[in-house]
Coordinates of C-alpha atoms and ligand atoms in Angstrom, one line a residue:
X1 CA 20.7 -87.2 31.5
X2 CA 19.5 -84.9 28.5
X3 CA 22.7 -84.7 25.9
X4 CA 24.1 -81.1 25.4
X5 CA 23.3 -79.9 21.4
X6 CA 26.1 -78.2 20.0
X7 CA 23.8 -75.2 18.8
X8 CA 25.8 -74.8 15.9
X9 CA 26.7 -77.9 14.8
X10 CA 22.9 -78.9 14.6
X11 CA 22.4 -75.9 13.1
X12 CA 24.6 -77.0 10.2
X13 CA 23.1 -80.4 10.0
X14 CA 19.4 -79.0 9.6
X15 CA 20.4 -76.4 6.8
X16 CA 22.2 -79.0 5.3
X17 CA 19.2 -81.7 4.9
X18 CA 17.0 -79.2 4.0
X19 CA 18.8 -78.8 1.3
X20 CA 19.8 -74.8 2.2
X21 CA 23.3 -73.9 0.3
X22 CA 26.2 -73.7 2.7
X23 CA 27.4 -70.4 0.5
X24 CA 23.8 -68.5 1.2
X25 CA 24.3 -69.1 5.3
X26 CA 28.2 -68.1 5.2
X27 CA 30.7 -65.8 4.5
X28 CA 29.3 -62.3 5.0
X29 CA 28.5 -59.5 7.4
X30 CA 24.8 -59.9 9.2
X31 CA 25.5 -62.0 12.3
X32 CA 22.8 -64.4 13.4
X33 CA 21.8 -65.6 17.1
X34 CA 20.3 -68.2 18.5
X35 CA 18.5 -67.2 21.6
X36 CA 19.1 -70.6 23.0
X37 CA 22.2 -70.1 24.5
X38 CA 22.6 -66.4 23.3
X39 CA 25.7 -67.4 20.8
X40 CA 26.4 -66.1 17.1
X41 CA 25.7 -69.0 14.8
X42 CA 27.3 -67.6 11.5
X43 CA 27.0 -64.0 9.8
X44 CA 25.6 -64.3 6.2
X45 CA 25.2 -62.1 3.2
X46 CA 22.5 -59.2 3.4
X47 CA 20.9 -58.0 0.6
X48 CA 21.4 -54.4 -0.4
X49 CA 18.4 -52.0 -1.3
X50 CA 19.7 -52.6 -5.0
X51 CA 19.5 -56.4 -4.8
X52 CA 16.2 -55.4 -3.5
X53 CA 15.1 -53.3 -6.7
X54 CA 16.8 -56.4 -9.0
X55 CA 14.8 -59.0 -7.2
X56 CA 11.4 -56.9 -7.4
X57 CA 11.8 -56.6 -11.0
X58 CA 12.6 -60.4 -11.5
X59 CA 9.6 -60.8 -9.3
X60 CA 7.4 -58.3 -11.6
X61 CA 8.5 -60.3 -14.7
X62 CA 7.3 -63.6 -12.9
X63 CA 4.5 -62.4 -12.3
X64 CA 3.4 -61.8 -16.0
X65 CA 3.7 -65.4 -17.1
X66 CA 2.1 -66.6 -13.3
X67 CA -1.3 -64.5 -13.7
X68 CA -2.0 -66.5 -17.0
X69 CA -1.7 -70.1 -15.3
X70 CA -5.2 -70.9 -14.5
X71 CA -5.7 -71.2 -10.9
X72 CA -6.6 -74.7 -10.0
X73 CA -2.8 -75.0 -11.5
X74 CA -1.4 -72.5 -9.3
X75 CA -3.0 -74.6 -6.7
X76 CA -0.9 -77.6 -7.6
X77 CA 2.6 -75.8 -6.7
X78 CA 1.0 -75.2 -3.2
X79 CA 0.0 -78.7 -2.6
X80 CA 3.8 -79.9 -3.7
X81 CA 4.8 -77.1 -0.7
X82 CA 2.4 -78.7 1.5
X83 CA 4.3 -82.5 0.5
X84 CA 7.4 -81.0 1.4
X85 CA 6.5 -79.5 4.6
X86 CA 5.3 -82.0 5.7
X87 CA 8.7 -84.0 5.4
X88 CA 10.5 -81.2 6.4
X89 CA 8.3 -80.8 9.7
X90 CA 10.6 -82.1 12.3
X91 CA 13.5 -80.3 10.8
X92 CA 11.8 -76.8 10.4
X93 CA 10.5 -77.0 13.6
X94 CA 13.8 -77.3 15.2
X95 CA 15.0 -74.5 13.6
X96 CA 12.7 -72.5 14.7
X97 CA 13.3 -73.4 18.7
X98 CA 17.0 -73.0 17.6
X99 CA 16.7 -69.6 15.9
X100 CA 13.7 -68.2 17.9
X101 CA 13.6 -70.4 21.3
X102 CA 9.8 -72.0 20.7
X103 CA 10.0 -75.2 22.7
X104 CA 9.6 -78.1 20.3
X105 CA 5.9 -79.0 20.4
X106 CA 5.5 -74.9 19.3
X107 CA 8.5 -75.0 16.8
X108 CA 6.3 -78.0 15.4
X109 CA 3.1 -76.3 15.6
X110 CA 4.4 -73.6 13.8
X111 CA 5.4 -75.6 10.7
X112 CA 1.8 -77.5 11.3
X113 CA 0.3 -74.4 10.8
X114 CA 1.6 -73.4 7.5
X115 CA 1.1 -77.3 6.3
X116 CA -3.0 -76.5 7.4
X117 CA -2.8 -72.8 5.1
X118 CA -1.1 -75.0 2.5
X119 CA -4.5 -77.5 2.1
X120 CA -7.0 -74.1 2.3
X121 CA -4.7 -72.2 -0.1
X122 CA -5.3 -75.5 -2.6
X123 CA -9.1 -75.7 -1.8
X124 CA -9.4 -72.1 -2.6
X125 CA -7.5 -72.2 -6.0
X126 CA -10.9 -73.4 -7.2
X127 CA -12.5 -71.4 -5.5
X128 CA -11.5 -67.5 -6.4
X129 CA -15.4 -66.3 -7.2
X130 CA -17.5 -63.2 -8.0
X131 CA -20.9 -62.3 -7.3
X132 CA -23.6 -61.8 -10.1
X133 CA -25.6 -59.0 -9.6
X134 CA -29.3 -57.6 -11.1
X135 CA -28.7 -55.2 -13.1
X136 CA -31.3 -52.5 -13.9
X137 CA -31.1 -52.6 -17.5
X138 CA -32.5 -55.3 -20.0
X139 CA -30.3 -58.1 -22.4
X140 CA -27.4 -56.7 -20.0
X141 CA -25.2 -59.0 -17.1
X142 CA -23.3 -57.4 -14.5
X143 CA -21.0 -59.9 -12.5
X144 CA -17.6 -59.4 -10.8
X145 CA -14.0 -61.1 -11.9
X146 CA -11.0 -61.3 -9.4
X147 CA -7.1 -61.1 -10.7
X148 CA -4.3 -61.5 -9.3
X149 CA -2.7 -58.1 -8.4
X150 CA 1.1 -58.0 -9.2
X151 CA 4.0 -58.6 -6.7
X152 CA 3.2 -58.9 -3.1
X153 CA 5.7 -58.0 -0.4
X154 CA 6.0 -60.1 2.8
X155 CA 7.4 -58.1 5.6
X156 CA 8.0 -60.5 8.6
X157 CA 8.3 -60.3 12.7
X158 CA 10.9 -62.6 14.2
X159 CA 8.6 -64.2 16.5
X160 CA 6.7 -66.3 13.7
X161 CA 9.4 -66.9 11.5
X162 CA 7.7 -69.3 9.2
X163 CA 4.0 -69.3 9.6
X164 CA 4.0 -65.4 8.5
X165 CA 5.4 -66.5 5.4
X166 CA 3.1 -69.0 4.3
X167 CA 0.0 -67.8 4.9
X168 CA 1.0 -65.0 2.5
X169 CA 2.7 -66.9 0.5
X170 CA 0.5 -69.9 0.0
X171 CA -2.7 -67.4 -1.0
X172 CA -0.7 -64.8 -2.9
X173 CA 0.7 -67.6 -5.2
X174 CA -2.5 -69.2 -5.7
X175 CA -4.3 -65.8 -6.6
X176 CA -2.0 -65.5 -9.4
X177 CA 0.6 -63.1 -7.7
X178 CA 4.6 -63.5 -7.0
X179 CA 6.4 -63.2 -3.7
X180 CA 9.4 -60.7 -2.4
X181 CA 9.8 -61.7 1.3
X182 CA 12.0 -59.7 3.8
X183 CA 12.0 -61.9 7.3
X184 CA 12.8 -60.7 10.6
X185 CA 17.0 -59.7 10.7
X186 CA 16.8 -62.5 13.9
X187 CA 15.4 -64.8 11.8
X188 CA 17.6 -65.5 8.6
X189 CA 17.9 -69.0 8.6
X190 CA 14.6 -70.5 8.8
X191 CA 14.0 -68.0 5.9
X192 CA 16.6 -69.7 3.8
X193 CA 15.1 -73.1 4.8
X194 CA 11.3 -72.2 3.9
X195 CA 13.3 -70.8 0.3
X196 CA 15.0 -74.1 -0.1
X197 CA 11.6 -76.2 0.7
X198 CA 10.1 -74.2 -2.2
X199 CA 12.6 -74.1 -4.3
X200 CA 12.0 -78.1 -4.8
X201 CA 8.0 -78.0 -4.6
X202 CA 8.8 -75.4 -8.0
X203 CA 11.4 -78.0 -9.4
X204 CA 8.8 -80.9 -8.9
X205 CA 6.1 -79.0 -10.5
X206 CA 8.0 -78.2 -13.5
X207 CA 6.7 -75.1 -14.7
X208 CA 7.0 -71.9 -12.8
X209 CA 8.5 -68.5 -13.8
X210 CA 12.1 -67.7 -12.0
X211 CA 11.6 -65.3 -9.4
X212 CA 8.2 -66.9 -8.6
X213 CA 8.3 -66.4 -4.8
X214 CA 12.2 -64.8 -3.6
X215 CA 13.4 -64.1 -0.4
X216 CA 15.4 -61.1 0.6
X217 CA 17.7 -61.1 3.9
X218 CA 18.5 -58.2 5.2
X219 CA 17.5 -55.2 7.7
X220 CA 14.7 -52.3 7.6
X221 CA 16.7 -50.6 4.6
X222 CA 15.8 -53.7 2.5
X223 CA 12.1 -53.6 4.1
X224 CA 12.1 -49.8 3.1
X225 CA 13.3 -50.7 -0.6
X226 CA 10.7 -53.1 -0.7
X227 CA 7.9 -50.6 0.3
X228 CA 9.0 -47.6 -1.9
X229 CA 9.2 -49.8 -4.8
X230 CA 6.5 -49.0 -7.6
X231 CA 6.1 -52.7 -8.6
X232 CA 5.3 -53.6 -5.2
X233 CA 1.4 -53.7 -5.4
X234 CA 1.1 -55.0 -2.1
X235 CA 3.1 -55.0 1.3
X236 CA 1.9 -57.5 3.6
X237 CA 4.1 -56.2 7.4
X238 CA 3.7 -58.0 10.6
X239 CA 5.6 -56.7 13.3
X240 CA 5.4 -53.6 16.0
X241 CA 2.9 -50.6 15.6
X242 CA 6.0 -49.0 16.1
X243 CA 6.7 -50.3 12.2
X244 CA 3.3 -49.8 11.1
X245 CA 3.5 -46.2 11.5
X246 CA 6.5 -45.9 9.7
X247 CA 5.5 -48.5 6.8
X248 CA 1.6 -47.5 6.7
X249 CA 2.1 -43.8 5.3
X250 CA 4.5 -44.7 3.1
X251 CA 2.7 -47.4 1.0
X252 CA -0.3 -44.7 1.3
X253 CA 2.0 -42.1 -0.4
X254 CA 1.9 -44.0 -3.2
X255 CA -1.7 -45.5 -2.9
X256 CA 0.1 -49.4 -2.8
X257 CA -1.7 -51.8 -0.7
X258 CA -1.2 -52.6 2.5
X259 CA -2.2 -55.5 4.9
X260 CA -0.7 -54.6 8.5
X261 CA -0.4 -57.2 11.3
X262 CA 0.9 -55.0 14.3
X263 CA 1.1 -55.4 18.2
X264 CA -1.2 -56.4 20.8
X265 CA -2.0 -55.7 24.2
X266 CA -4.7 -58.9 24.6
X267 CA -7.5 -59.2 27.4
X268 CA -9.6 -61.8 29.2
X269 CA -12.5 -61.2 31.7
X270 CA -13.3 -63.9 34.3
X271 CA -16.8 -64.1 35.2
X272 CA -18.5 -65.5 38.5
X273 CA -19.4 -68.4 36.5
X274 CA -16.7 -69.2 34.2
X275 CA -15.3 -72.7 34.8
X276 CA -12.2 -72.3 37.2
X277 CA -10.2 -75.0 36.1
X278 CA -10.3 -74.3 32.3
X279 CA -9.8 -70.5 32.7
X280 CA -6.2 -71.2 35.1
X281 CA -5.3 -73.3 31.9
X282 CA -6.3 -71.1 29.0
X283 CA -4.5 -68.3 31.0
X284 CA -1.5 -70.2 31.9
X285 CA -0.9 -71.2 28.0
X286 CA -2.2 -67.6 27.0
X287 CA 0.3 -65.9 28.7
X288 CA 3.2 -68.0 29.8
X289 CA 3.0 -69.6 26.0
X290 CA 5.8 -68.5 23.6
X291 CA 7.7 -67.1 26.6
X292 CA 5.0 -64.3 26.3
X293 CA 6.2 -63.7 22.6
X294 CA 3.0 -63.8 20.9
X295 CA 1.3 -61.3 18.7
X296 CA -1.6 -62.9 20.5
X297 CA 0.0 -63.2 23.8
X298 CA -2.8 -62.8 27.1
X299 CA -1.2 -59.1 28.5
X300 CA -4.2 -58.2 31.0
X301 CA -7.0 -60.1 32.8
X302 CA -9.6 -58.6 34.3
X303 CA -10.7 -61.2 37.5
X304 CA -14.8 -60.9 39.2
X305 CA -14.2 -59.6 42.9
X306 CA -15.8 -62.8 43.5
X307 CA -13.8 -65.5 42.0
X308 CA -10.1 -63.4 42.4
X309 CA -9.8 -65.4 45.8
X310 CA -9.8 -68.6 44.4
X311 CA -8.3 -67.7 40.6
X312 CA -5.4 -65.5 41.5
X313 CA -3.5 -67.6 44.0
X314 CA -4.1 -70.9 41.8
X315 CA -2.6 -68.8 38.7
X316 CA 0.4 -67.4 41.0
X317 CA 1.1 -70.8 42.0
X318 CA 1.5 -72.3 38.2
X319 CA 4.0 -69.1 37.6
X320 CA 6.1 -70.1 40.7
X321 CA 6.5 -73.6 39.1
X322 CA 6.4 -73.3 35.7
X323 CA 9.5 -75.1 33.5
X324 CA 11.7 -72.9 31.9
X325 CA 14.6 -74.5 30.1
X326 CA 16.7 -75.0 26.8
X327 CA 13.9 -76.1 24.6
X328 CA 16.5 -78.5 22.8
X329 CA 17.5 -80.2 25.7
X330 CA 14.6 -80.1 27.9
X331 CA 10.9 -80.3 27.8
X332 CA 9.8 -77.3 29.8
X333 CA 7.3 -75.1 29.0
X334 CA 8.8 -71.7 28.7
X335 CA 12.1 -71.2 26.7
X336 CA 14.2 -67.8 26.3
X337 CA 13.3 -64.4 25.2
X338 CA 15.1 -63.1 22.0
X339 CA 17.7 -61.3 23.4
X340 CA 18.8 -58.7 25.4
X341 CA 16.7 -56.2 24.5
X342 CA 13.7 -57.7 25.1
X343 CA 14.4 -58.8 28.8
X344 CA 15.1 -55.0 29.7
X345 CA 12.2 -53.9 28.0
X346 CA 10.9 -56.7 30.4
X347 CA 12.5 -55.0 33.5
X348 CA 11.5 -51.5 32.6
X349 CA 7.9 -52.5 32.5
X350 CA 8.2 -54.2 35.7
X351 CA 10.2 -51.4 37.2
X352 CA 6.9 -48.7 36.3
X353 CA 4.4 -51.5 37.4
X354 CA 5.9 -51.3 40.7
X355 CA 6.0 -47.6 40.8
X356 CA 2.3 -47.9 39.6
X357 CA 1.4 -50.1 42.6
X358 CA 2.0 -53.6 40.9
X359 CA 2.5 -56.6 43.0
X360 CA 5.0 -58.5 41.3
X361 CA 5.3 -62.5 41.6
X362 CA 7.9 -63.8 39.3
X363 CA 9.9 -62.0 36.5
X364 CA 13.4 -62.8 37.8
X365 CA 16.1 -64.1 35.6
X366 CA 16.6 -68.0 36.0
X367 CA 20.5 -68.1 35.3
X368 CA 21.3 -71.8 35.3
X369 CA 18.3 -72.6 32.9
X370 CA 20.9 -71.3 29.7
X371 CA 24.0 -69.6 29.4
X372 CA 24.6 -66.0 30.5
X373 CA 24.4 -64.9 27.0
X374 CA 21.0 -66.3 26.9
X375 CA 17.8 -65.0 28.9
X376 CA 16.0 -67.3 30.8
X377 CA 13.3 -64.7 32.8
X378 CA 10.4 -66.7 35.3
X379 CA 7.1 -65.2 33.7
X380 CA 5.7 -62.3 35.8
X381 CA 2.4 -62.4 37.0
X382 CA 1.6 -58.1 38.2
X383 CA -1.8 -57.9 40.3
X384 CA -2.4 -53.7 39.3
X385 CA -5.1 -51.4 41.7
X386 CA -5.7 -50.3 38.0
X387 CA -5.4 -50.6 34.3
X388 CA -2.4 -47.3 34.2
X389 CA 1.6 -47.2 33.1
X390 CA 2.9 -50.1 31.2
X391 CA -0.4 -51.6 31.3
X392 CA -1.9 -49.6 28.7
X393 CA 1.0 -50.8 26.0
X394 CA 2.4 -54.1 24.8
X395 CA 5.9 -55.3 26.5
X396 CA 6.7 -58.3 24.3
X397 CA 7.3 -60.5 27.2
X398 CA 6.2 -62.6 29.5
X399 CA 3.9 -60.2 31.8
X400 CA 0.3 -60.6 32.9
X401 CA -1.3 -57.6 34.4
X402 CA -4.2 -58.8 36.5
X403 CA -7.4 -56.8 37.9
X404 CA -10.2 -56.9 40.0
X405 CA -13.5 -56.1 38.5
X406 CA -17.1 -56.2 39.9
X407 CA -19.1 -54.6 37.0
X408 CA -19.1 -56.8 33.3
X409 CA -19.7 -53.0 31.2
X410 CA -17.1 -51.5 33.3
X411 CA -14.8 -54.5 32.7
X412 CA -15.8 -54.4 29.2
X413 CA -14.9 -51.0 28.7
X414 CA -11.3 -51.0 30.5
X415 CA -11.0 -54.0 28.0
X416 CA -11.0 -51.7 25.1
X417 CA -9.6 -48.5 26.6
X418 CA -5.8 -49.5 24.9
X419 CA -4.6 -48.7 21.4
X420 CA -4.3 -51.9 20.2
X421 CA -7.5 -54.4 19.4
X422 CA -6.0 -57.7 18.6
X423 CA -7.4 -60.9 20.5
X424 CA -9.4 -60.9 24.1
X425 CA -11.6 -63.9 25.4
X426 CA -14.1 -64.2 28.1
X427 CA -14.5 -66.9 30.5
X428 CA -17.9 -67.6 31.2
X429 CA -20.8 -69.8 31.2
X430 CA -23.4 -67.2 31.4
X431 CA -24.8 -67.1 27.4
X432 CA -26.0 -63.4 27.9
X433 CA -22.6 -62.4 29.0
X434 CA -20.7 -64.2 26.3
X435 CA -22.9 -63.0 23.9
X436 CA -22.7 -59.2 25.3
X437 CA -18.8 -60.0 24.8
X438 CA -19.2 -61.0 21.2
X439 CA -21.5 -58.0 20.3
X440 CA -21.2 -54.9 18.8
X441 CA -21.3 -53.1 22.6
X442 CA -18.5 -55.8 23.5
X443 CA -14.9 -56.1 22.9
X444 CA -13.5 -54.0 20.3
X445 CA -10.9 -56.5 18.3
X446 CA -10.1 -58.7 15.5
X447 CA -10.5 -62.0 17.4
X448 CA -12.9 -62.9 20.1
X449 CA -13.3 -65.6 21.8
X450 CA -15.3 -67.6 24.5
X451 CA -13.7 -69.9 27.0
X452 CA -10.7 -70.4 25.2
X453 CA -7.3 -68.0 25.4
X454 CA -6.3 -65.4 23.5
X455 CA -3.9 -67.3 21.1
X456 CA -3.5 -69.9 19.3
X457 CA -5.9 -69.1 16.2
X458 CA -6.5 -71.3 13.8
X459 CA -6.2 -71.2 9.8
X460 CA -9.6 -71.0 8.9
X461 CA -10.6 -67.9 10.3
X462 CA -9.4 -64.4 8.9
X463 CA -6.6 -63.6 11.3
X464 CA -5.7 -59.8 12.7
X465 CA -7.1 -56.9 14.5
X466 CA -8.6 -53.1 15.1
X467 CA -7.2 -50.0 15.9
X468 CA -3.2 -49.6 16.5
X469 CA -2.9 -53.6 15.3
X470 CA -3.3 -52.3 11.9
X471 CA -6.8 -54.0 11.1
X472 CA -5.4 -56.2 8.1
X473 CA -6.9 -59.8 7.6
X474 CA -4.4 -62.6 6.8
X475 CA -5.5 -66.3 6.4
X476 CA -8.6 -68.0 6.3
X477 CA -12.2 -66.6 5.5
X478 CA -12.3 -64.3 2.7
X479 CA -8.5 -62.8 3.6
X480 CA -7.7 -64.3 -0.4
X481 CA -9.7 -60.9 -1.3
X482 CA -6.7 -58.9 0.0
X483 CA -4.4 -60.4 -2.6
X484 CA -6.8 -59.8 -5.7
X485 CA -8.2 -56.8 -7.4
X486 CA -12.1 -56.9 -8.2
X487 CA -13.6 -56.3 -11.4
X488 CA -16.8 -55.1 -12.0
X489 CA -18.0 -56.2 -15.3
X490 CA -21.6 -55.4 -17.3
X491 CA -22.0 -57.0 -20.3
X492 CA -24.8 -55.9 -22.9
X493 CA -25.9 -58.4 -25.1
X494 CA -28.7 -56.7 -26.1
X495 CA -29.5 -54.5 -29.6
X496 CA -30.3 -51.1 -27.4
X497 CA -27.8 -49.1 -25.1
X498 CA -29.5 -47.9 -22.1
X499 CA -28.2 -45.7 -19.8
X500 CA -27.8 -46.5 -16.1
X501 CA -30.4 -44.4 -14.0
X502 CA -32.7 -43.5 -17.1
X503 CA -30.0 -41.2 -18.7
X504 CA -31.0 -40.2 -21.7
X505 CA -27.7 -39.0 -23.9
X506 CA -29.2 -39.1 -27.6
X507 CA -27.0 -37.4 -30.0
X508 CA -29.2 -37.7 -33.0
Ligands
LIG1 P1 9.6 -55.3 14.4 O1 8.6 -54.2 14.1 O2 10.8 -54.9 15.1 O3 10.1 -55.9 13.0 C1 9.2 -56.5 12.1 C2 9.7 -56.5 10.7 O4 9.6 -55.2 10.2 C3 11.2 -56.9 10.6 O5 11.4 -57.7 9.4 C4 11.9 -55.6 10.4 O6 13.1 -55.6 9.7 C5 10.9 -54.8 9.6 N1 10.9 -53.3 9.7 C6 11.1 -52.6 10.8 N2 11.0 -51.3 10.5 C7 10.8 -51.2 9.2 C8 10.6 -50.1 8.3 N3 10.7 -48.8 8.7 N4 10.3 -50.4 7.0 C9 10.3 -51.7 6.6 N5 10.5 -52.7 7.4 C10 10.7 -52.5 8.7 O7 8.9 -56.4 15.2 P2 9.5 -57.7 15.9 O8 10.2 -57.3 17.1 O9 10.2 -58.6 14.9 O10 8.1 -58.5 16.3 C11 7.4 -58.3 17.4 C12 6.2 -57.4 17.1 O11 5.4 -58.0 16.0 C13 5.2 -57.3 18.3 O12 4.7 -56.0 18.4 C14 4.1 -58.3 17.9 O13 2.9 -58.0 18.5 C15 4.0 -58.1 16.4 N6 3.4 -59.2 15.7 C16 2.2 -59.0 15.2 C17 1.5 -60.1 14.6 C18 0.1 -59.9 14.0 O14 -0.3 -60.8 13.3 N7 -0.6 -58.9 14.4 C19 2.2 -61.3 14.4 C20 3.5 -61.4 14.9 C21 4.1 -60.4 15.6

């Protein structure tokens, strides 16, 4: 028998070891949830916009003594993070099933993945280089310098609590700049605890401004204070379109930066020849995985008329039995949705699906998996006649839209007939197909992939998408580039001044 966790109570006793102080996680207005069994867990102390402007400017003063540490230094604070993350693993982790529902190998995952952005973000604090370039004119070099850029705002979606956070936060700091973090309003406490982790990685390394990297808890008015503000010289936001739109135009008003992370509506095509067995997996973890609460999250598959009659019934089978329990009790596979909201956004979509022709199988509530506060919804697989409805937009839940296909272009291009360009794989072993996929006539987003899902990136590679997904870059590859302003620099160290393009400008 599995032993009943007191939500709260192990709550308390994570906070408390990471060192999180009881007075920042008590005693105010903003209630907090666990989705785990659907139960407040405390109501803390939001920050107002006007903490947000005091914070901002702390952050801006920060950041003049931070730009003049050379970088390999900077580096050193992010490898002390990545030390202790890595003791703080199996506690983080938990608190991110607790405050978001992951089940525990993804809760762990999670913190994993900012331990691995951690060790690139140190690599790459040697490694923040210009190009030289020929230049046209003798006794003269032309090369380019990188700084750091100022204060850099971290706007975060509740469904990666912590990972969000650190792949900003681990380049930003090594590029020179300081933080200002506003975290999902559903995911307060795992905000505090990533804080409190860095709060003793600065104290250990001995020599960092105050206000090097603060967070700010709050709601979109505190995300609004932090995008107005003129020190801000960046916003990095990760959530809906819906917030992109609003955020997007207002950092342009001002000509700030902006890296957007929005929503997805993800793809796969299954060829004739892709390997059965892998696909049904990829699939299964692609769009079951995260309870279907994944930027990256496998929305719509497009299935060849010729393999749908083997495919189809397999995958329908692996919904009817997938686990789906309290990921601190139980080791299933699928844990809750947020809240509320999200499971009637669930319904609606369903509801028009069927009105569209849908075939539903799954998508009901499983009541005795949690409490009736919580929601505990069987993943629904929807075989469409066509790609119409609530097919065309993201639902951030656990719904696969599937469709027959018998031409690869045609497939292609329903692919990329939605707003969003996030992730999509193929499943194939056909090399001219794949490659087709991967080229410039092929899919039309951020991340593609071949024979694996549609999540589940990994660090290394710059991280985002096209169109309505905002088309920022976070994380590996070149994404430090983002975080920096470029100098172009031409030195003459000649005894003549040339002009560029055979100007001649003599005044004598
Ligand atoms: P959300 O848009 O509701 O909220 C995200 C964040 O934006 C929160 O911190 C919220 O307080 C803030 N916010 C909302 N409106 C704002 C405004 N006008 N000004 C400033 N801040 C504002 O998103 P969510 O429900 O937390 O997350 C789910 C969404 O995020 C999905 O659409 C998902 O696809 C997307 N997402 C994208 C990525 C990516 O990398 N592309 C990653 C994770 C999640």
């Amino acid at each position: 028998m599995t032993k009943t966790v007191d939500v709260r109570e192990e709550t308390a006793r994570i906070l408390d070891t990471l060192g999180v102080a009881h007075s920042s996680w008590t005693g105010g207005d903003m209630p907090s949830y666990s989705p785990v069994n659907g139960e407040e867990i405390t109501r803390l102390k939001a920050a107002s916009a006007a903490d947000a402007g005091r914070i901002i400017e702390t952050a801006d003063e920060a950041f003049k003594a931070w730009r003049t540490v050379p970088a390999p230094r900077r580096g050193e604070l992010v490898r002390l993070l990545g030390e202790e993350l890595r003791a703080a693993k199996a506690d983080l982790g938990r608190l991110v099933s607790i405050e978001v529902g992951k089940i525990e190998p993804e809760g762990l995952g999670e913190v994993q993945e900012m331990i691995d952005i951690c060790d690139f973000a140190v690599g790459l604090s040697r490694q923040l280089y210009g190009l030289t370039i020929a230049t046209e004119r003798p006794g003269h070099r032309m090369m380019e310098t990188w700084h750091p850029l100022g204060v850099v705002g971290v706007i975060s979606a509740f469904n990666f609590p912590v990972a969000v956070w650190s792949w900003n936060t681990a380049l930003a700091l090594v590029c020179g700049n300081t933080v200002v973090w506003k975290p999902s309003e559903k995911t307060p406490l795992t905000a505090l605890a990533c804080q409190a982790i860095l709060d003793r990685a600065i104290a250990r390394f001995g020599e960092a401004p105050k206000g090097l990297s603060q967070v700010l808890i709050g709601g979109r008015d505190v995300g609004e204070a932090l995008v107005d503000h003129p020190k801000v010289a960046l916003v990095s936001a990760t959530g809906s379109t819906r917030m992109g739109c609003e955020v997007g135009p207002r950092l342009a008003r001002r000509f700030a930066r902006s890296i957007l992370e929005l929503g997805g509506n993800n793809a796969g095509i299954v060829c004739p020849s892709a390997d059965l067995d892998m696909a049904l997996r990829a699939i299964a973890f692609g769009a079951m995985g995260t309870a279907g609460q994944r930027c990256t999250t496998l929305r719509r598959l497009f299935v060849h008329e010729s393999v749908y009659g083997d495919l189809v019934p397999r995958l329908k089978k692996a919904y009817e039995s997938v686990s789906i329990g309290n990921p601190l009790e139980t080791s299933a596979l699928v844990g809750p949705l947020i809240d509320k909201g999200a499971y009637e956004n669930m319904l609606k979509a369903l509801e028009a699906a069927k009105t569209a022709g849908g075939n539903i199988t799954g998508g009901s509530r499983v009541p005795d998996a949690g409490k009736e506060t919580a929601y505990y919804v069987r993943p629904a697989l929807v075989e469409m006649p066509e790609q119409t409805g609530p097919v065309l937009e993201e639902t951030f839940a656990p719904i696969l839209y599937v469709m027959k296909y018998s031409d690869l272009d045609e497939a292609i291009a329903q692919h990329n007939a939605v707003a969003a360009g996030l992730s999509s794989s193929i499943f194939t072993l056909d090399m001219r197909e794949a490659e087709h996929f991967l080229s410039a006539e092929g899919s039309d987003c951020g991340i593609t992939n071949v024979n694996i899902g549609t999540s589940g990136a990994e660090i290394g590679g710059a991280f985002g998408g096209e169109k309505e997904t905002g088309g920022g870059r976070e994380s590996g590859s070149d994404a430090w580039k983002a975080y920096m302003r470029r100098a172009t620099n031409t030195v003459n160290y000649s005894t003549a001044l040339p002009l560029a393009q055979g100007v001649s400008f003599d005044i004598e």
